[in-house]
Amino acid sequence: MTRTQRLQTLLQGSPYDLVVIGGGATGLGVALDAALRGFRVALLESHDFASGTSSRSTKLLHGGVRYLAQGDLRLVREALTERATVLRNAPHLAHALSFVMPAYRWWEVPFYGMGLKIYDRLAGRASLGRTEWLSRDETLAALPGIRASGLAGGVRYWDAQFDDARLALALARSAEAVGAVVVNYTPAVQIRRDAGRETAPFEVTLLDARSGTPHQVYARCVVNATGVWVDQVRASAAEGARVERMVTPSQGVHVVVDRAHLPGEQALLIPRTRDGRVLFAVPWLGKLILGTTDTPREDLPREPEAFDHELAFILNEASRVLGRPVGPADIRSVWVGLRPLVAPPSSGPRDTKTLSREHTIVTDPNGLVSVTGGKWTTYRVMAQDVLAHCFEHGLLPLRPGGLTADHRLCGAPDPNVAAVPLHAPPGLHLYGTEAARVRQLPGADRVLGLGLTEAMVRHAVRHEYAQTVEDVLARRWRALFLDAAQAAAMAPAVAAILREEGIADPEMEAFIQLCRAYLPALHTGDKRAQTRHTAQPSI
């Protein structure tokens, strides 16, 4: 469908059983699960799918190694089980990856090795490989490019990595394929509840951001899955009533450099830096991701920027373990994700169900259901928990679930087919079974840069909801996240194709400006503005 047809379908389908606000991992997971159960579902995303936190992860599908230290084995088992589910249902976008912890003190090898052996046991049949103790020479072979001086040995264990933005697209298209209506660039600007409309008490006013036209849809139930912006939506919908905060935002910074700094095919993990944090060096789509940080912040910019001390921390800690120091000139891109960490609950009763330390679901007095927290690995469990909450509170009629456990996502190839690993440069393999359709589009042999072809851009518009240059070069193809300077150079060619495909304003200049923000220079005094790209709330 064209965008115009999709909006017409959205309006004609009202009233809905469920309207989901937010097109990130959680919202898309809820939409797919609910549609598979036979509910009439609409999903509204204020910007582009996964344009917030859900495209800015560390690209890891992890079982939660850190929970071992906290003794929360239930969370570890749950994450390990869900990791296996994602690998099975989207094998073109998620792959196993081995991690090596180099040890520079003799006791680190047995200490970390024993903990990771427990990790293996908890994984059971979902294990991706056994933990191994490595000698000094084996560690150097596994991690070519690390500092050899003082190295005592290492430990290798297994987790997984994925392409977060393309997995979000696969969820959106899979939900649409089973009956949900999903539309990006349609912020919900008002939510009202009228108890007099028994079958559809919620009126949601949405704005078509591409035309500026407002519309209304009606629903029995509304789920607010807007991540770090969840409290803004709740406050607006409460119309002056007090809303207790659900989210304490924290930002994580990721620095991308060339693979020459760590040319192997295994990830590096430093479990404890000098200030007690974790450092990753992960090969991904032909580049190397260094990160991450955990910095609280009170504002909620749409495009958060790294603070100078965060960049300095990542570069300094990476340079301590890599044989080749990493400096500002080596940076190809920097991206920052805002994590929706669950705020500590205050005393006093409220209609809240805290399902784990990872995610929380709340029903406000007006009936709006809000969910926040969690991580990509467990998006499917979060969706199940949201619907269970709706059933328990009488917001939706009970219908059996479990269908998403074996529902293969759009493009998923046969899991027995050998896959190109995600640490390899991006290519046609990321489309899975849709690669043949992409090859048939005009411009399949014209490469624009970083493996992106003209045909892929056309496919992004025709089948993947793309409306702007940013949509294409940041999320349908990860050029902005891999090499911001090259992404800017590719922008004019992409914009021209978008215009040919009927996009009147592909917003090329705005994207080129964004590319500059992804290539920050180190300054002193942490004076970089925190809100250069301030977001408007989605409601």
Coordinates of C-alpha atoms in Angstrom, one line a residue:
M1 CA 0.0 0.0 0.0
T2 CA 1.0 3.6 -0.5
R3 CA 1.0 5.9 2.5
T4 CA -2.3 7.4 1.5
Q5 CA -3.9 4.0 1.2
R6 CA -2.5 3.0 4.6
L7 CA -4.0 6.1 6.2
Q8 CA -7.4 5.4 4.6
T9 CA -7.2 1.8 5.8
L10 CA -6.4 3.1 9.3
L11 CA -9.4 5.4 9.4
Q12 CA -11.8 2.9 7.8
G13 CA -10.8 0.3 10.4
S14 CA -12.0 2.3 13.4
P15 CA -13.2 1.4 16.0
Y16 CA -10.3 -0.9 17.1
D17 CA -10.0 -3.4 19.9
L18 CA -6.5 -2.0 20.5
V19 CA -4.6 1.1 19.5
V20 CA -0.8 1.0 20.3
I21 CA 1.1 4.2 20.6
G22 CA 4.8 3.8 19.9
G23 CA 6.5 1.9 17.1
G24 CA 9.6 0.6 18.9
A25 CA 10.4 -2.9 20.0
T26 CA 7.7 -3.1 22.7
G27 CA 4.9 -1.5 20.7
L28 CA 5.5 -3.5 17.6
G29 CA 5.7 -6.7 19.7
V30 CA 2.3 -5.9 21.3
A31 CA 0.8 -5.2 17.9
L32 CA 2.0 -8.5 16.4
D33 CA 0.9 -10.5 19.4
A34 CA -2.6 -8.9 19.5
A35 CA -3.2 -9.2 15.8
L36 CA -2.2 -12.9 15.9
R37 CA -4.9 -13.4 18.6
G38 CA -7.5 -12.0 16.3
F39 CA -7.8 -8.5 17.7
R40 CA -8.4 -5.5 15.5
V41 CA -5.2 -3.5 16.0
A42 CA -3.8 -0.1 14.9
L43 CA -0.3 1.1 15.8
L44 CA 0.7 4.8 15.6
E45 CA 4.3 5.9 15.6
S46 CA 5.1 9.6 15.9
H47 CA 8.3 9.5 13.9
D48 CA 9.7 6.4 12.1
F49 CA 9.6 2.9 13.4
A50 CA 12.4 2.3 15.9
S51 CA 13.7 5.8 15.4
G52 CA 14.2 6.2 19.1
T53 CA 15.9 3.8 21.6
S54 CA 15.0 0.7 19.6
S55 CA 17.5 1.5 16.8
R56 CA 20.3 2.7 19.2
S57 CA 21.0 -0.5 21.2
T58 CA 24.4 -2.1 21.5
K59 CA 23.1 -4.6 18.9
L60 CA 23.3 -7.5 21.4
L61 CA 20.7 -10.1 22.0
H62 CA 22.1 -11.1 25.4
G63 CA 20.9 -13.4 28.1
G64 CA 21.7 -11.0 30.9
V65 CA 25.2 -12.0 32.1
R66 CA 25.1 -9.2 34.7
Y67 CA 22.0 -10.7 36.4
L68 CA 24.2 -13.6 37.5
A69 CA 26.0 -11.3 39.9
Q70 CA 22.6 -10.1 41.2
G71 CA 21.5 -13.7 41.7
D72 CA 18.4 -13.3 39.5
L73 CA 18.5 -16.6 37.8
R74 CA 14.8 -16.3 36.6
L75 CA 15.6 -13.3 34.6
V76 CA 18.7 -15.0 33.1
R77 CA 16.7 -18.1 32.0
E78 CA 13.9 -15.9 30.5
A79 CA 16.4 -13.9 28.5
L80 CA 18.2 -16.9 27.3
T81 CA 15.0 -18.6 26.2
E82 CA 13.9 -15.4 24.3
R83 CA 17.3 -15.1 22.7
A84 CA 16.8 -18.5 21.2
T85 CA 13.3 -17.5 20.0
V86 CA 14.6 -14.4 18.1
L87 CA 17.4 -16.4 16.5
R88 CA 14.9 -19.0 15.3
N89 CA 12.3 -16.5 14.0
A90 CA 14.6 -14.0 12.3
P91 CA 17.7 -15.9 11.3
H92 CA 18.6 -13.3 8.7
L93 CA 18.8 -10.5 11.3
A94 CA 20.1 -12.3 14.4
H95 CA 23.2 -14.5 14.8
A96 CA 25.3 -16.2 17.5
L97 CA 28.5 -14.3 18.4
S98 CA 31.3 -15.4 20.6
F99 CA 32.8 -13.0 23.2
V100 CA 36.2 -13.1 24.7
M101 CA 37.2 -11.6 28.1
P102 CA 40.9 -11.0 28.2
A103 CA 42.4 -11.4 31.6
Y104 CA 45.3 -9.3 32.8
R105 CA 45.2 -10.7 36.4
W106 CA 45.7 -14.3 37.1
W107 CA 42.5 -14.8 39.1
E108 CA 40.2 -13.3 36.4
V109 CA 40.2 -16.4 34.3
P110 CA 38.8 -18.9 36.8
F111 CA 36.6 -16.2 38.4
Y112 CA 34.8 -15.2 35.3
G113 CA 35.0 -18.7 33.8
M114 CA 33.1 -20.3 36.6
G115 CA 30.3 -17.7 36.4
L116 CA 30.0 -18.2 32.7
K117 CA 29.8 -22.0 33.1
I118 CA 26.7 -21.3 35.2
Y119 CA 25.4 -19.2 32.3
D120 CA 25.9 -22.2 30.0
R121 CA 23.9 -24.5 32.4
L122 CA 21.1 -22.0 32.6
A123 CA 20.9 -21.8 28.8
G124 CA 20.4 -25.6 28.6
R125 CA 19.3 -26.6 25.1
A126 CA 19.3 -22.9 24.1
S127 CA 23.0 -22.7 24.6
L128 CA 24.9 -21.3 21.6
G129 CA 28.3 -22.8 22.6
R130 CA 30.2 -23.8 25.6
T131 CA 32.4 -21.5 27.7
E132 CA 36.1 -22.1 27.3
W133 CA 39.2 -21.1 29.2
L134 CA 41.8 -19.7 26.8
S135 CA 45.6 -19.6 27.2
R136 CA 47.5 -16.4 26.5
D137 CA 48.3 -17.5 23.0
E138 CA 44.7 -18.6 22.3
T139 CA 43.4 -15.3 23.6
L140 CA 45.7 -13.3 21.3
A141 CA 44.6 -15.5 18.3
A142 CA 40.9 -14.9 19.2
L143 CA 41.4 -11.2 19.6
P144 CA 44.0 -10.0 17.2
G145 CA 44.8 -6.4 18.0
I146 CA 44.5 -6.5 21.8
R147 CA 47.4 -5.5 24.1
A148 CA 49.7 -8.4 24.7
S149 CA 51.6 -6.9 27.6
G150 CA 50.5 -8.4 30.9
L151 CA 47.9 -10.7 29.3
A152 CA 47.4 -13.9 31.4
G153 CA 44.7 -15.6 29.3
G154 CA 41.0 -15.3 28.7
V155 CA 37.5 -16.7 28.7
R156 CA 35.3 -17.3 25.7
Y157 CA 31.5 -17.5 25.9
W158 CA 28.5 -17.1 23.5
D159 CA 25.7 -14.7 23.1
A160 CA 24.1 -13.1 20.0
Q161 CA 23.9 -9.9 18.0
F162 CA 21.3 -8.5 15.7
D163 CA 20.2 -5.6 13.5
D164 CA 17.8 -3.8 15.7
A165 CA 16.2 -1.4 13.3
R166 CA 15.6 -4.0 10.6
L167 CA 14.2 -6.4 13.2
A168 CA 11.7 -3.6 14.1
L169 CA 10.8 -3.3 10.4
A170 CA 10.3 -7.1 10.2
L171 CA 8.0 -6.9 13.2
A172 CA 6.0 -4.0 11.7
R173 CA 5.6 -5.9 8.4
S174 CA 4.7 -9.1 10.1
A175 CA 2.0 -7.4 12.2
E176 CA 0.6 -5.8 9.0
A177 CA 0.6 -9.2 7.3
V178 CA -1.7 -10.6 9.9
G179 CA -4.1 -7.7 9.9
A180 CA -2.7 -4.9 12.0
V181 CA -2.6 -1.4 10.6
V182 CA 0.8 0.2 11.3
V183 CA 1.5 3.8 10.3
N184 CA 4.6 5.9 11.0
Y185 CA 4.7 9.7 11.2
T186 CA 1.3 9.8 12.9
P187 CA 1.8 11.2 16.4
A188 CA -1.1 10.8 18.8
V189 CA -1.8 14.4 19.9
Q190 CA -4.7 13.7 22.2
I191 CA -6.3 10.7 24.1
R192 CA -9.7 11.0 25.6
R193 CA -11.9 8.5 27.3
D194 CA -15.7 8.6 27.3
A195 CA -17.2 5.9 29.4
G196 CA -20.5 6.4 27.6
R197 CA -19.0 4.7 24.5
E198 CA -19.0 1.2 26.0
T199 CA -17.5 -0.7 23.0
A200 CA -14.9 2.0 22.1
P201 CA -14.4 4.4 25.0
F202 CA -11.1 5.9 23.8
E203 CA -10.9 8.6 21.2
V204 CA -7.4 9.1 19.8
T205 CA -6.6 12.2 17.8
L206 CA -3.7 11.6 15.5
L207 CA -1.8 13.9 13.2
D208 CA -0.6 12.9 9.8
A209 CA 2.8 14.6 10.2
R210 CA 3.5 14.4 6.4
S211 CA 0.4 16.5 5.5
G212 CA -0.5 18.2 8.8
T213 CA -4.0 16.7 8.7
P214 CA -5.6 15.6 12.0
H215 CA -7.8 12.5 12.3
Q216 CA -9.6 10.5 14.9
V217 CA -9.8 6.8 15.6
Y218 CA -11.7 5.0 18.4
A219 CA -10.6 2.0 20.5
R220 CA -11.6 -0.3 23.3
C221 CA -8.1 -0.2 24.8
V222 CA -5.0 2.0 24.3
V223 CA -1.5 0.9 25.1
N224 CA 1.2 3.5 25.6
A225 CA 4.6 2.0 24.5
T226 CA 6.5 5.2 23.9
G227 CA 9.7 4.3 25.8
V228 CA 11.4 7.2 27.5
W229 CA 8.5 9.4 26.5
V230 CA 5.9 7.2 28.3
D231 CA 5.4 9.7 31.1
Q232 CA 4.8 12.6 28.7
V233 CA 2.0 10.7 27.1
R234 CA 0.5 9.7 30.4
A235 CA 0.6 13.3 31.7
S236 CA -1.1 14.6 28.6
A237 CA -3.8 12.0 28.7
A238 CA -4.4 12.6 32.4
E239 CA -5.6 16.1 31.7
G240 CA -4.2 17.7 34.8
A241 CA -4.4 14.7 37.2
R242 CA -1.1 13.8 39.0
V243 CA 0.9 11.1 37.2
E244 CA 3.7 9.3 39.1
R245 CA 6.8 8.9 37.1
M246 CA 7.5 5.5 35.6
V247 CA 10.9 6.2 33.8
T248 CA 14.3 7.3 34.9
P249 CA 16.2 7.9 31.6
S250 CA 19.8 7.0 31.2
Q251 CA 21.8 7.4 28.0
G252 CA 24.3 4.9 26.5
V253 CA 26.9 6.1 24.0
H254 CA 28.4 4.0 21.2
V255 CA 31.4 4.8 19.2
V256 CA 32.1 3.2 15.8
V257 CA 35.6 2.8 14.4
D258 CA 37.1 0.7 11.6
R259 CA 37.6 -3.0 12.2
A260 CA 41.4 -2.6 11.8
H261 CA 41.5 -1.8 15.6
L262 CA 40.2 -5.4 16.3
P263 CA 40.2 -7.3 13.0
G264 CA 38.9 -10.6 14.3
E265 CA 35.4 -12.0 14.2
Q266 CA 34.8 -12.3 18.0
A267 CA 33.7 -9.6 20.4
L268 CA 35.7 -8.3 23.3
L269 CA 34.2 -7.8 26.7
I270 CA 35.9 -6.0 29.6
P271 CA 33.6 -6.9 32.6
R272 CA 35.0 -4.2 34.8
T273 CA 36.7 -1.0 33.8
R274 CA 38.6 1.3 36.1
D275 CA 35.4 2.9 37.2
G276 CA 33.4 -0.3 37.5
R277 CA 31.6 -0.2 34.1
V278 CA 31.5 -2.7 31.3
L279 CA 33.2 -2.1 27.9
F280 CA 32.3 -3.9 24.7
A281 CA 34.1 -4.0 21.4
V282 CA 31.7 -5.7 19.0
P283 CA 32.2 -6.4 15.3
W284 CA 29.0 -5.4 13.4
L285 CA 28.2 -4.9 9.7
G286 CA 31.9 -4.4 8.8
K287 CA 32.7 -1.9 11.6
L288 CA 33.6 -2.1 15.3
I289 CA 31.2 -0.8 18.0
L290 CA 32.8 0.5 21.2
G291 CA 30.6 1.2 24.2
T292 CA 28.8 1.8 26.3
T293 CA 28.1 4.4 29.0
D294 CA 25.3 4.8 31.5
T295 CA 24.7 8.5 32.2
P296 CA 21.5 9.8 33.9
R297 CA 19.7 12.7 32.2
E298 CA 16.5 14.5 32.9
D299 CA 15.8 15.9 29.4
L300 CA 14.5 13.8 26.6
P301 CA 15.9 15.0 23.3
R302 CA 15.0 13.2 20.1
E303 CA 18.6 13.2 19.1
P304 CA 20.7 13.0 22.3
E305 CA 24.4 13.8 21.9
A306 CA 27.3 12.3 23.7
F307 CA 28.9 14.2 26.5
D308 CA 32.6 14.8 26.3
H309 CA 33.4 12.7 29.3
E310 CA 31.5 9.8 27.8
L311 CA 33.5 9.9 24.6
A312 CA 36.7 10.3 26.6
F313 CA 35.8 7.3 28.8
I314 CA 35.1 5.0 25.8
L315 CA 38.2 6.0 23.8
N316 CA 40.5 5.8 26.9
E317 CA 39.3 2.5 28.1
A318 CA 39.4 1.0 24.6
S319 CA 43.0 2.3 24.1
R320 CA 44.0 0.6 27.4
V321 CA 43.1 -2.9 26.0
L322 CA 43.7 -2.5 22.3
G323 CA 47.2 -2.5 20.9
R324 CA 46.4 0.4 18.6
P325 CA 45.1 3.4 20.5
V326 CA 41.7 4.9 19.5
G327 CA 41.4 8.6 19.1
P328 CA 38.8 11.2 18.0
A329 CA 40.1 11.0 14.4
D330 CA 39.3 7.3 14.3
I331 CA 35.6 7.9 14.9
R332 CA 33.3 7.0 12.0
S333 CA 30.0 7.6 13.9
V334 CA 28.6 8.1 17.4
W335 CA 25.1 7.3 18.4
V336 CA 23.3 7.7 21.7
G337 CA 20.4 5.8 23.0
L338 CA 18.1 6.8 25.9
R339 CA 17.2 3.8 28.0
P340 CA 13.8 3.8 29.7
L341 CA 14.9 2.5 33.0
V342 CA 12.0 1.8 35.4
A343 CA 11.8 4.4 38.1
P344 CA 11.8 3.1 41.7
P345 CA 8.2 2.9 43.0
S346 CA 7.2 5.3 45.7
S347 CA 5.2 4.2 48.7
G348 CA 1.4 4.2 48.5
P349 CA -1.1 2.2 46.5
R350 CA -1.4 2.5 42.7
D351 CA -2.7 0.3 40.0
T352 CA 0.7 -1.1 39.0
K353 CA 2.0 -4.5 38.1
T354 CA 5.8 -4.8 38.2
L355 CA 6.6 -8.0 36.3
S356 CA 10.3 -7.8 36.7
R357 CA 13.1 -5.3 37.3
E358 CA 13.2 -5.0 33.6
H359 CA 9.8 -3.8 32.7
T360 CA 6.7 -2.4 34.4
I361 CA 3.1 -2.1 33.3
V362 CA 0.7 0.5 34.8
T363 CA -3.0 1.3 34.2
D364 CA -3.8 4.9 35.1
P365 CA -7.3 5.9 36.5
N366 CA -8.4 6.9 33.0
G367 CA -7.8 3.3 31.7
L368 CA -4.6 4.1 29.7
V369 CA -2.2 1.2 29.8
S370 CA 1.5 2.1 29.8
V371 CA 4.5 -0.2 29.6
T372 CA 8.2 0.8 29.8
G373 CA 11.6 -0.7 30.6
G374 CA 12.9 -4.0 29.3
K375 CA 15.3 -4.8 26.5
W376 CA 15.1 -6.0 22.9
T377 CA 15.9 -9.6 23.9
T378 CA 12.7 -10.0 25.8
Y379 CA 10.3 -7.8 23.7
R380 CA 8.1 -10.8 23.0
V381 CA 7.6 -11.6 26.7
M382 CA 6.9 -7.9 27.4
A383 CA 4.1 -8.0 24.7
Q384 CA 2.6 -11.1 26.3
D385 CA 2.7 -9.5 29.7
V386 CA 1.0 -6.3 28.4
L387 CA -1.9 -8.3 26.9
A388 CA -2.2 -10.4 30.1
H389 CA -2.5 -7.2 32.0
C390 CA -5.2 -5.9 29.7
F391 CA -7.1 -9.2 30.2
E392 CA -6.8 -9.0 34.0
H393 CA -8.1 -5.5 34.1
G394 CA -11.1 -6.2 31.8
L395 CA -9.8 -3.9 29.0
L396 CA -9.8 -6.7 26.4
P397 CA -11.6 -10.1 26.3
L398 CA -9.3 -13.0 27.1
R399 CA -7.9 -14.8 24.1
P400 CA -5.2 -17.5 24.2
G401 CA -1.7 -16.5 23.2
G402 CA 1.7 -18.1 22.6
L403 CA 1.5 -17.7 18.9
T404 CA 4.5 -15.4 18.6
A405 CA 6.9 -18.1 19.9
D406 CA 7.1 -19.8 16.5
H407 CA 5.9 -17.0 14.2
R408 CA 8.7 -16.5 11.8
L409 CA 9.1 -12.8 10.9
C410 CA 9.0 -11.2 7.5
G411 CA 11.9 -12.3 5.3
A412 CA 13.0 -15.2 7.6
P413 CA 14.8 -17.8 5.6
D414 CA 15.0 -21.5 6.4
P415 CA 17.1 -21.7 9.6
N416 CA 19.2 -24.5 8.2
V417 CA 20.4 -22.2 5.4
A418 CA 23.9 -20.9 6.0
A419 CA 23.7 -17.3 6.9
V420 CA 26.1 -14.4 6.3
P421 CA 27.2 -13.4 9.8
L422 CA 26.3 -9.9 11.0
H423 CA 29.9 -8.9 11.6
A424 CA 30.3 -9.0 7.8
P425 CA 29.6 -5.8 5.7
P426 CA 25.9 -5.2 4.9
G427 CA 24.5 -6.7 1.8
L428 CA 21.5 -8.2 0.1
H429 CA 21.5 -11.1 2.6
L430 CA 19.8 -8.9 5.2
Y431 CA 16.6 -9.1 3.2
G432 CA 16.4 -12.9 3.7
T433 CA 13.7 -14.4 1.4
E434 CA 12.9 -11.0 0.0
A435 CA 16.3 -10.6 -1.7
A436 CA 15.0 -11.9 -5.0
R437 CA 12.3 -9.2 -5.0
V438 CA 14.8 -6.5 -4.3
R439 CA 17.0 -7.7 -7.2
Q440 CA 14.1 -7.3 -9.6
L441 CA 13.6 -3.6 -8.9
P442 CA 15.3 -0.9 -11.1
G443 CA 18.8 -0.1 -10.1
A444 CA 19.8 -3.4 -8.6
D445 CA 23.3 -3.1 -10.0
R446 CA 23.8 0.6 -9.1
V447 CA 25.6 0.8 -5.7
L448 CA 25.3 4.1 -3.8
G449 CA 27.7 3.3 -1.1
L450 CA 28.2 0.8 1.9
G451 CA 26.5 -1.9 -0.1
L452 CA 23.2 0.1 -0.6
T453 CA 21.8 -0.1 -4.1
E454 CA 19.2 2.0 -5.9
A455 CA 16.8 -1.0 -5.9
M456 CA 17.1 -1.2 -2.1
V457 CA 16.0 2.4 -1.8
R458 CA 13.0 1.8 -4.0
H459 CA 12.2 -1.3 -1.9
A460 CA 12.4 0.9 1.3
V461 CA 9.7 3.2 -0.1
R462 CA 7.5 0.6 -1.6
H463 CA 7.6 -2.1 1.1
E464 CA 9.3 -0.7 4.2
Y465 CA 7.4 2.6 5.0
A466 CA 10.4 4.9 4.3
Q467 CA 9.5 8.6 3.8
T468 CA 12.8 10.4 4.3
V469 CA 16.5 10.1 3.5
E470 CA 17.0 9.5 7.2
D471 CA 14.6 6.6 7.2
V472 CA 16.6 5.0 4.4
L473 CA 20.2 5.7 5.6
A474 CA 19.7 5.4 9.3
R475 CA 17.3 2.4 9.7
R476 CA 16.5 0.6 6.4
W477 CA 20.3 0.7 5.8
R478 CA 22.6 1.5 8.7
A479 CA 24.9 3.9 6.9
L480 CA 24.5 6.7 9.5
F481 CA 25.4 4.3 12.3
L482 CA 28.4 2.9 10.4
D483 CA 30.0 6.0 8.7
A484 CA 28.2 9.3 9.2
A485 CA 30.4 11.1 6.6
Q486 CA 29.8 8.6 3.9
A487 CA 26.1 8.6 4.8
A488 CA 26.0 12.3 4.1
A489 CA 27.7 11.8 0.8
M490 CA 25.1 9.2 -0.2
A491 CA 22.2 11.5 0.7
P492 CA 21.7 13.4 -2.6
A493 CA 21.4 10.2 -4.6
V494 CA 19.0 8.7 -2.1
A495 CA 16.9 11.9 -2.1
A496 CA 16.7 11.8 -5.9
I497 CA 15.3 8.2 -5.9
L498 CA 12.8 9.1 -3.1
R499 CA 11.5 11.9 -5.3
E500 CA 11.2 9.5 -8.2
E501 CA 9.2 7.2 -5.9
G502 CA 6.7 10.0 -5.1
I503 CA 8.2 11.5 -1.9
A504 CA 7.7 15.2 -2.3
D505 CA 10.1 16.2 0.5
P506 CA 12.7 13.6 1.4
E507 CA 14.3 16.1 4.0
M508 CA 17.8 15.7 2.7
E509 CA 19.3 18.9 4.3
A510 CA 17.9 17.9 7.7
F511 CA 19.6 14.5 7.3
I512 CA 23.0 16.0 6.3
Q513 CA 22.8 18.2 9.4
L514 CA 22.1 15.1 11.5
C515 CA 25.2 13.4 10.1
R516 CA 27.3 16.2 11.5
A517 CA 25.9 15.5 15.0
Y518 CA 27.0 11.9 14.6
L519 CA 30.6 13.0 14.2
P520 CA 31.3 15.1 17.3
A521 CA 34.8 16.4 18.1
L522 CA 36.0 16.1 21.7
H523 CA 35.8 19.4 23.6
T524 CA 36.7 20.4 27.1
G525 CA 34.4 21.1 29.9
D526 CA 31.4 19.1 28.7
K527 CA 29.9 22.2 27.1
R528 CA 28.1 20.4 24.2
A529 CA 24.5 21.4 24.2
Q530 CA 22.3 18.6 25.5
T531 CA 19.2 19.5 23.5
R532 CA 20.4 20.5 20.0
H533 CA 17.7 18.3 18.5
T534 CA 14.9 18.6 21.1
A535 CA 11.9 16.2 20.5
Q536 CA 8.3 17.2 20.7
P537 CA 6.4 14.8 22.8
S538 CA 4.4 12.2 20.9
I539 CA 1.2 13.4 22.4

